[in-house]
Amino acid sequence: MPRRFTLYIVAGMALGLVAGWACHAGLHDAAAQKDAAGYFSLLTDVFLRLIKMIIAPLVIATLIGGIAHMGDAAAVGRVGLKTIAWFLTASIVSLIIGMTLASLLHLGSGLHLSVAAVAGAASEVQSSLSLKDFMAHVFPSSVIDAMGKNEILQIVVFSIFAGVAMGALGERVSGLLKLVEEIGHLMLKVTSYVMLFAPFAVFGAIASSVTTQGLGILATYAAFVGWFYFGLALLWALILLAGFLVIGPRVTTLFRSLREPLLLAFSTATSEAAYPQTLERLEAFGVSNRIASFVLPLGYSFNLDGSMMYCTFATLFIAQAYGVDLSITQKVTMLLILMITSKGIAGVPRASLVVIAATLSYFKIPEAGLVLIIAVDHFLDMGRSTTNVLGNSIAAGAVARWEGDLKPAAAVA
């Protein structure tokens, strides 16, 4: 399915380029081009409505379940605390790399997209960021109202309270926790169905953009993909350096042993597909099953390094495309929001799009910009899924080293 889906995405891009070029060349009047682009964008509008439909229930279910289990992790003492400390540090570094690159490069600025309401919405956000108004807005008066408006911070606040309470109650609410997790799985399945419409949305997005701007937009996409992989390479270097400082020279052996899991994650664009092999290679490297079976599953919800870097990188790219200038305060707020919302999203293909959509909504950045990155998202997902596997593996090795539970390597292929 991943390979077939990639072909559908590529086909949507190719047809969108052909249709957009034909309209751009055949319609010389700007008004006619804009009108034709509007019809193409109907496909993207439908897709965006479907994305917005799943944001609230998906974030609530996955975040409550993740935080409830985090309470269990803290209860195990040193291992839980060390694991969470590593994850939080890695999250901050990943988000900052994406934000810094996007802020320095301004890749989206070349698109010069405009929406009538953007300027007013942006100024509204600027004026609403006083400490008093911000704090009042964060806390929901009704979780139902917050869900209806997709107020992501209010949803997160409710989920934190519910998740912590559920973790504290333990076995008394095990049935409820199981139900919440099942709802999370349900919403992830719904997300996979929604993503089946992505090739059509890609066609509409590419055709609409090329109709009004011509084929020059391809240079922006190439720069977006190239610089993102440069950011991943930088993140890999920092992850391996951190691993070297904690594990020592043996980190190179661990990296070599992860060849097959990394390739599997890259080819399928999902880090979960590589989980069994990754666990096997970690134990062969010398990480005890006690550590590996604890750190690795927790990492799949709380330590998606590549996905978090992508969230800041892509969100700022879209903001730049629409000319929305975010202040330092807003960028810090964005970093904190993504730090929390990304923690409940499982490592499945295109799950980060839901996190990005929620962030765009909070900052009043047009959600239509989400479709700009869908055209190349699968190719980027291959890289960030591979990074997620590497980050979680190094984390497991580091925690094992801290615990004095890193044994001599077994037969590592």
Short mmCIF file of C-alpha atoms in Angstrom, two decimals:
data_model
loop_
_atom_site.label_atom_id
_atom_site.label_comp_id
_atom_site.label_asym_id
_atom_site.label_seq_id
_atom_site.Cartn_x
_atom_site.Cartn_y
_atom_site.Cartn_z
CA MET A 1 0.00 0.00 0.00
CA PRO A 2 2.72 2.62 0.79
CA ARG A 3 4.37 2.07 -2.61
CA ARG A 4 1.02 2.23 -4.42
CA PHE A 5 0.06 5.34 -2.47
CA THR A 6 3.33 6.97 -3.52
CA LEU A 7 2.51 6.22 -7.16
CA TYR A 8 -0.92 7.80 -6.73
CA ILE A 9 0.65 10.90 -5.20
CA VAL A 10 3.15 11.14 -8.05
CA ALA A 11 0.36 10.65 -10.58
CA GLY A 12 -1.67 13.42 -8.89
CA MET A 13 1.35 15.73 -9.05
CA ALA A 14 2.02 14.94 -12.72
CA LEU A 15 -1.60 15.41 -13.79
CA GLY A 16 -1.82 18.58 -11.72
CA LEU A 17 1.27 19.96 -13.45
CA VAL A 18 -0.14 19.17 -16.89
CA ALA A 19 -3.58 20.59 -16.10
CA GLY A 20 -2.14 23.68 -14.43
CA TRP A 21 0.33 24.35 -17.25
CA ALA A 22 -2.43 23.98 -19.85
CA CYS A 23 -4.65 26.45 -18.00
CA HIS A 24 -1.79 28.88 -17.36
CA ALA A 25 -0.76 28.80 -21.04
CA GLY A 26 -4.28 28.83 -22.46
CA LEU A 27 -5.83 31.45 -20.17
CA HIS A 28 -3.95 34.69 -20.56
CA ASP A 29 -6.31 36.73 -18.43
CA ALA A 30 -5.39 36.72 -14.71
CA ALA A 31 -9.04 36.72 -13.69
CA ALA A 32 -9.75 33.65 -15.85
CA GLN A 33 -6.72 31.87 -14.37
CA LYS A 34 -7.92 32.64 -10.87
CA ASP A 35 -11.41 31.36 -11.71
CA ALA A 36 -10.02 28.09 -13.09
CA ALA A 37 -7.76 27.70 -10.06
CA GLY A 38 -10.83 28.09 -7.85
CA TYR A 39 -12.44 25.03 -9.41
CA PHE A 40 -9.28 22.97 -8.90
CA SER A 41 -9.13 24.09 -5.28
CA LEU A 42 -12.54 22.53 -4.57
CA LEU A 43 -10.74 19.21 -4.23
CA THR A 44 -8.36 20.66 -1.67
CA ASP A 45 -11.22 22.30 0.26
CA VAL A 46 -12.94 18.93 0.71
CA PHE A 47 -9.72 17.34 1.91
CA LEU A 48 -9.07 20.16 4.38
CA ARG A 49 -12.56 19.84 5.83
CA LEU A 50 -11.93 16.14 6.39
CA ILE A 51 -8.59 16.90 8.08
CA LYS A 52 -10.22 19.45 10.40
CA MET A 53 -12.94 16.90 11.19
CA ILE A 54 -10.48 14.50 12.83
CA ILE A 55 -8.21 16.91 14.72
CA ALA A 56 -10.05 17.21 18.03
CA PRO A 57 -10.98 13.54 18.65
CA LEU A 58 -7.58 12.30 17.49
CA VAL A 59 -5.60 14.70 19.70
CA ILE A 60 -7.81 14.04 22.73
CA ALA A 61 -7.70 10.26 22.44
CA THR A 62 -3.99 9.91 21.72
CA LEU A 63 -2.85 12.55 24.20
CA ILE A 64 -4.96 11.27 27.12
CA GLY A 65 -3.77 7.71 26.50
CA GLY A 66 -0.14 8.78 26.17
CA ILE A 67 -0.16 10.90 29.33
CA ALA A 68 -1.91 8.17 31.31
CA HIS A 69 0.90 5.76 30.39
CA MET A 70 3.45 8.45 31.16
CA GLY A 71 2.15 8.38 34.72
CA ASP A 72 2.96 4.68 34.77
CA ALA A 73 6.44 5.46 33.42
CA ALA A 74 7.13 7.98 36.18
CA ALA A 75 6.08 5.38 38.73
CA VAL A 76 8.90 3.05 37.72
CA GLY A 77 11.39 5.59 39.03
CA ARG A 78 14.81 6.24 37.59
CA VAL A 79 14.28 4.62 34.19
CA GLY A 80 11.11 6.60 33.54
CA LEU A 81 12.65 9.91 34.59
CA LYS A 82 15.81 9.39 32.54
CA THR A 83 13.81 8.33 29.51
CA ILE A 84 11.49 11.32 29.70
CA ALA A 85 14.44 13.70 30.22
CA TRP A 86 16.11 12.39 27.06
CA PHE A 87 12.86 12.62 25.09
CA LEU A 88 12.15 16.20 26.16
CA THR A 89 15.69 17.32 25.33
CA ALA A 90 15.55 15.62 21.92
CA SER A 91 12.14 17.20 21.26
CA ILE A 92 13.39 20.71 22.00
CA VAL A 93 16.47 20.26 19.79
CA SER A 94 14.40 18.84 16.91
CA LEU A 95 11.81 21.63 17.04
CA ILE A 96 14.47 24.34 17.27
CA ILE A 97 16.38 22.97 14.25
CA GLY A 98 13.24 23.02 12.10
CA MET A 99 12.25 26.48 13.32
CA THR A 100 15.74 27.94 12.84
CA LEU A 101 16.14 26.60 9.30
CA ALA A 102 12.69 27.80 8.23
CA SER A 103 13.27 31.24 9.79
CA LEU A 104 16.65 31.68 8.11
CA LEU A 105 15.73 30.35 4.66
CA HIS A 106 12.24 31.88 4.14
CA LEU A 107 11.51 29.18 1.56
CA GLY A 108 7.77 29.86 1.46
CA SER A 109 8.13 33.58 0.76
CA GLY A 110 8.61 32.96 -2.96
CA LEU A 111 5.06 31.64 -3.34
CA HIS A 112 3.47 35.05 -2.62
CA LEU A 113 0.08 33.55 -1.77
CA SER A 114 -2.60 35.85 -0.41
CA VAL A 115 -5.88 35.41 1.36
CA ALA A 116 -8.05 38.44 2.10
CA ALA A 117 -8.46 37.60 5.76
CA VAL A 118 -4.82 36.78 6.46
CA ALA A 119 -3.63 40.29 7.28
CA GLY A 120 -6.47 40.90 9.70
CA ALA A 121 -6.15 37.48 11.27
CA ALA A 122 -2.42 37.93 11.76
CA SER A 123 -2.85 41.30 13.46
CA GLU A 124 -5.56 39.81 15.62
CA VAL A 125 -3.15 37.13 16.83
CA GLN A 126 -0.48 39.74 17.52
CA SER A 127 -2.83 41.79 19.67
CA SER A 128 -4.20 38.77 21.52
CA LEU A 129 -0.83 37.59 22.77
CA SER A 130 -0.79 39.66 25.95
CA LEU A 131 -0.13 37.44 28.96
CA LYS A 132 -3.55 38.11 30.48
CA ASP A 133 -5.53 37.33 27.33
CA PHE A 134 -3.34 34.38 26.42
CA MET A 135 -3.70 32.71 29.82
CA ALA A 136 -7.45 33.30 29.84
CA HIS A 137 -7.77 31.80 26.36
CA VAL A 138 -5.72 28.69 27.14
CA PHE A 139 -8.16 27.29 29.71
CA PRO A 140 -11.46 26.04 28.26
CA SER A 141 -14.83 26.90 29.70
CA SER A 142 -16.23 23.92 27.80
CA VAL A 143 -14.31 21.08 26.22
CA ILE A 144 -17.19 20.56 23.78
CA ASP A 145 -16.90 24.17 22.61
CA ALA A 146 -13.11 23.78 22.31
CA MET A 147 -13.59 20.67 20.17
CA GLY A 148 -16.17 22.40 17.98
CA LYS A 149 -13.79 25.29 17.29
CA ASN A 150 -10.64 23.11 17.12
CA GLU A 151 -9.03 25.22 19.86
CA ILE A 152 -5.94 23.07 20.13
CA LEU A 153 -4.46 24.55 23.33
CA GLN A 154 -7.77 24.24 25.19
CA ILE A 155 -8.06 20.65 23.99
CA VAL A 156 -4.51 19.96 25.19
CA VAL A 157 -5.24 21.44 28.65
CA PHE A 158 -8.28 19.21 29.08
CA SER A 159 -6.34 16.17 27.82
CA ILE A 160 -3.49 16.82 30.28
CA PHE A 161 -5.87 16.97 33.24
CA ALA A 162 -7.76 13.87 32.09
CA GLY A 163 -4.56 11.94 31.30
CA VAL A 164 -2.90 12.74 34.64
CA ALA A 165 -6.07 11.84 36.53
CA MET A 166 -6.38 8.58 34.63
CA GLY A 167 -2.74 7.71 35.37
CA ALA A 168 -3.27 8.44 39.08
CA LEU A 169 -6.39 6.25 39.30
CA GLY A 170 -4.56 3.33 37.72
CA GLU A 171 -6.44 0.05 37.58
CA ARG A 172 -9.72 1.65 38.69
CA VAL A 173 -10.06 3.22 35.24
CA SER A 174 -8.25 0.57 33.19
CA GLY A 175 -11.43 -0.07 31.22
CA LEU A 176 -11.82 3.63 30.43
CA LEU A 177 -8.17 3.87 29.42
CA LYS A 178 -8.64 0.93 27.10
CA LEU A 179 -11.68 2.64 25.58
CA VAL A 180 -9.72 5.88 25.06
CA GLU A 181 -6.91 3.94 23.37
CA GLU A 182 -9.44 2.16 21.14
CA ILE A 183 -10.90 5.53 20.16
CA GLY A 184 -7.36 6.64 19.32
CA HIS A 185 -6.88 3.60 17.09
CA LEU A 186 -10.28 4.28 15.51
CA MET A 187 -9.36 7.87 14.73
CA LEU A 188 -5.99 6.82 13.30
CA LYS A 189 -7.88 4.43 11.02
CA VAL A 190 -10.23 7.25 10.02
CA THR A 191 -7.12 9.34 9.33
CA SER A 192 -5.82 6.64 7.00
CA TYR A 193 -9.15 6.73 5.13
CA VAL A 194 -9.04 10.50 4.87
CA MET A 195 -5.52 10.28 3.47
CA LEU A 196 -6.84 8.16 0.58
CA PHE A 197 -8.27 11.41 -0.79
CA ALA A 198 -4.79 13.00 -0.69
CA PRO A 199 -3.88 12.23 -4.36
CA PHE A 200 -6.94 14.16 -5.50
CA ALA A 201 -6.07 17.02 -3.14
CA VAL A 202 -2.51 17.00 -4.49
CA PHE A 203 -3.85 17.21 -8.04
CA GLY A 204 -6.07 20.15 -7.11
CA ALA A 205 -3.32 21.94 -5.17
CA ILE A 206 -0.68 21.60 -7.88
CA ALA A 207 -3.09 22.45 -10.69
CA SER A 208 -4.40 25.49 -8.83
CA SER A 209 -0.90 26.80 -8.01
CA VAL A 210 0.55 26.23 -11.50
CA THR A 211 -2.52 27.77 -13.13
CA THR A 212 -1.90 31.09 -11.42
CA GLN A 213 1.89 31.03 -10.99
CA GLY A 214 3.28 28.86 -13.76
CA LEU A 215 5.92 26.14 -13.49
CA GLY A 216 8.26 28.34 -11.46
CA ILE A 217 6.66 26.97 -8.30
CA LEU A 218 8.64 23.73 -8.81
CA ALA A 219 11.84 25.47 -7.73
CA THR A 220 10.24 26.26 -4.37
CA TYR A 221 9.26 22.61 -3.86
CA ALA A 222 12.77 21.42 -4.73
CA ALA A 223 14.30 23.85 -2.23
CA PHE A 224 11.77 22.79 0.44
CA VAL A 225 12.63 19.08 0.08
CA GLY A 226 16.39 19.66 -0.22
CA TRP A 227 16.70 21.89 2.83
CA PHE A 228 14.47 19.61 4.90
CA TYR A 229 16.80 16.68 4.26
CA PHE A 230 19.73 18.93 5.11
CA GLY A 231 17.99 19.60 8.45
CA LEU A 232 17.53 15.85 8.98
CA ALA A 233 21.24 15.29 8.29
CA LEU A 234 22.08 17.91 10.91
CA LEU A 235 19.68 16.27 13.37
CA TRP A 236 21.24 12.84 12.71
CA ALA A 237 24.68 14.28 13.46
CA LEU A 238 23.48 15.70 16.78
CA ILE A 239 21.68 12.46 17.74
CA LEU A 240 24.78 10.38 16.99
CA LEU A 241 26.99 12.88 18.84
CA ALA A 242 24.73 12.66 21.90
CA GLY A 243 24.85 8.87 21.62
CA PHE A 244 28.65 8.96 21.42
CA LEU A 245 28.88 11.15 24.54
CA VAL A 246 26.73 8.71 26.54
CA ILE A 247 27.35 5.28 24.99
CA GLY A 248 30.87 5.84 23.71
CA PRO A 249 32.50 4.49 20.51
CA ARG A 250 30.07 1.55 20.50
CA VAL A 251 27.44 3.91 19.09
CA THR A 252 28.93 3.28 15.63
CA THR A 253 28.28 -0.44 16.09
CA LEU A 254 24.69 0.30 17.06
CA PHE A 255 24.26 2.53 14.02
CA ARG A 256 25.57 -0.17 11.66
CA SER A 257 23.30 -2.79 13.23
CA LEU A 258 20.25 -0.63 12.49
CA ARG A 259 20.73 -0.72 8.71
CA GLU A 260 17.73 -2.91 7.96
CA PRO A 261 15.25 -1.23 10.36
CA LEU A 262 16.27 2.19 9.01
CA LEU A 263 15.82 1.07 5.41
CA LEU A 264 12.47 -0.50 6.24
CA ALA A 265 11.24 2.71 7.88
CA PHE A 266 12.46 4.72 4.89
CA SER A 267 10.80 2.51 2.27
CA THR A 268 7.46 2.20 4.09
CA ALA A 269 7.42 5.79 5.44
CA THR A 270 6.41 4.52 8.88
CA SER A 271 8.62 3.93 11.90
CA GLU A 272 6.16 1.41 13.35
CA ALA A 273 6.93 -1.04 10.53
CA ALA A 274 10.52 -1.23 11.78
CA TYR A 275 9.61 -1.80 15.44
CA PRO A 276 10.16 -5.61 15.65
CA GLN A 277 13.55 -5.47 13.92
CA THR A 278 14.63 -2.46 15.95
CA LEU A 279 13.81 -4.21 19.24
CA GLU A 280 15.72 -7.30 18.09
CA ARG A 281 18.79 -5.29 17.08
CA LEU A 282 18.82 -3.33 20.34
CA GLU A 283 18.81 -6.53 22.40
CA ALA A 284 21.54 -8.01 20.19
CA PHE A 285 23.56 -4.82 20.76
CA GLY A 286 23.36 -5.37 24.50
CA VAL A 287 20.36 -3.33 25.65
CA SER A 288 18.41 -5.45 28.12
CA ASN A 289 14.85 -6.40 27.25
CA ARG A 290 13.73 -4.57 30.40
CA ILE A 291 15.05 -1.27 29.03
CA ALA A 292 14.37 -1.80 25.32
CA SER A 293 10.77 -2.94 25.78
CA PHE A 294 10.12 0.11 27.97
CA VAL A 295 11.94 2.91 26.11
CA LEU A 296 11.11 1.92 22.53
CA PRO A 297 7.29 1.82 22.78
CA LEU A 298 7.28 5.04 24.81
CA GLY A 299 9.48 6.63 22.17
CA TYR A 300 6.99 5.86 19.42
CA SER A 301 4.56 8.27 21.04
CA PHE A 302 6.90 10.70 22.83
CA ASN A 303 10.15 10.87 20.84
CA LEU A 304 9.41 11.37 17.14
CA ASP A 305 12.46 13.54 16.43
CA GLY A 306 12.08 13.72 12.65
CA SER A 307 8.35 14.40 12.81
CA MET A 308 8.78 17.23 15.31
CA MET A 309 11.45 18.94 13.22
CA TYR A 310 9.08 18.70 10.26
CA CYS A 311 6.23 20.31 12.20
CA THR A 312 8.07 23.59 12.83
CA PHE A 313 9.74 23.56 9.41
CA ALA A 314 6.48 23.02 7.51
CA THR A 315 4.32 25.31 9.66
CA LEU A 316 6.66 28.27 9.18
CA PHE A 317 6.96 27.47 5.46
CA ILE A 318 3.17 27.77 5.12
CA ALA A 319 3.09 30.96 7.20
CA GLN A 320 5.76 32.49 4.95
CA ALA A 321 3.84 31.43 1.83
CA TYR A 322 0.86 33.51 2.98
CA GLY A 323 2.95 36.42 4.20
CA VAL A 324 2.09 35.83 7.87
CA ASP A 325 4.96 37.27 9.91
CA LEU A 326 5.18 35.55 13.29
CA SER A 327 6.88 37.32 16.19
CA ILE A 328 9.48 35.69 18.45
CA THR A 329 6.78 35.32 21.12
CA GLN A 330 4.51 33.52 18.67
CA LYS A 331 7.33 31.22 17.55
CA VAL A 332 8.11 30.28 21.14
CA THR A 333 4.40 29.65 21.71
CA MET A 334 4.34 27.49 18.58
CA LEU A 335 7.31 25.50 19.85
CA LEU A 336 5.55 24.84 23.18
CA ILE A 337 2.30 23.87 21.45
CA LEU A 338 4.07 21.43 19.14
CA MET A 339 6.09 20.07 22.06
CA ILE A 340 2.83 18.97 23.68
CA THR A 341 0.57 18.09 20.75
CA SER A 342 3.20 15.96 19.02
CA LYS A 343 3.50 13.71 22.07
CA GLY A 344 0.30 11.79 21.47
CA ILE A 345 0.64 11.19 17.75
CA ALA A 346 1.74 7.70 16.80
CA GLY A 347 4.45 7.10 14.17
CA VAL A 348 2.11 6.35 11.29
CA PRO A 349 2.33 7.86 7.82
CA ARG A 350 1.15 11.48 7.54
CA ALA A 351 0.03 11.73 11.18
CA SER A 352 2.13 14.93 11.48
CA LEU A 353 -0.26 16.62 9.03
CA VAL A 354 -2.92 16.54 11.75
CA VAL A 355 -0.56 18.25 14.22
CA ILE A 356 0.38 20.88 11.62
CA ALA A 357 -3.28 21.50 10.76
CA ALA A 358 -4.09 22.10 14.42
CA THR A 359 -1.17 24.53 14.77
CA LEU A 360 -2.17 26.45 11.64
CA SER A 361 -5.68 26.80 13.04
CA TYR A 362 -4.41 28.21 16.34
CA PHE A 363 -2.30 30.90 14.65
CA LYS A 364 -5.01 31.75 12.10
CA ILE A 365 -2.75 30.70 9.22
CA PRO A 366 -4.91 29.48 6.28
CA GLU A 367 -5.36 25.72 6.50
CA ALA A 368 -5.33 25.67 2.70
CA GLY A 369 -1.56 25.94 3.02
CA LEU A 370 -1.52 22.37 4.31
CA VAL A 371 -2.10 21.18 0.77
CA LEU A 372 1.10 22.91 -0.36
CA ILE A 373 3.17 20.32 1.49
CA ILE A 374 0.98 17.27 0.84
CA ALA A 375 2.38 17.01 -2.68
CA VAL A 376 5.82 16.14 -1.29
CA ASP A 377 4.84 14.95 2.18
CA HIS A 378 5.27 11.24 1.46
CA PHE A 379 8.86 11.72 0.34
CA LEU A 380 9.58 13.76 3.45
CA ASP A 381 7.80 11.18 5.63
CA MET A 382 10.33 8.59 4.47
CA GLY A 383 13.15 10.66 5.91
CA ARG A 384 11.49 11.65 9.16
CA SER A 385 10.28 8.08 9.87
CA THR A 386 13.87 6.87 9.51
CA THR A 387 14.99 9.62 11.88
CA ASN A 388 12.36 8.54 14.42
CA VAL A 389 13.79 5.01 14.44
CA LEU A 390 17.34 6.26 14.90
CA GLY A 391 16.35 8.66 17.69
CA ASN A 392 14.45 6.01 19.65
CA SER A 393 17.26 3.46 19.26
CA ILE A 394 19.94 5.86 20.50
CA ALA A 395 17.65 6.84 23.40
CA ALA A 396 17.28 3.18 24.43
CA GLY A 397 21.05 2.67 24.30
CA ALA A 398 21.69 5.83 26.33
CA VAL A 399 19.19 4.92 29.06
CA ALA A 400 20.68 1.41 29.26
CA ARG A 401 24.14 2.93 29.66
CA TRP A 402 22.95 5.28 32.42
CA GLU A 403 21.38 2.33 34.21
CA GLY A 404 24.54 0.23 33.89
CA ASP A 405 22.45 -2.26 31.94
CA LEU A 406 24.31 -2.19 28.62
CA LYS A 407 25.79 -5.64 28.13
CA PRO A 408 28.52 -6.66 25.66
CA ALA A 409 27.12 -7.05 22.16
CA ALA A 410 25.72 -10.40 21.14
CA ALA A 411 25.73 -11.53 17.52
CA VAL A 412 24.98 -8.24 15.81
CA ALA A 413 24.64 -8.76 12.08
#
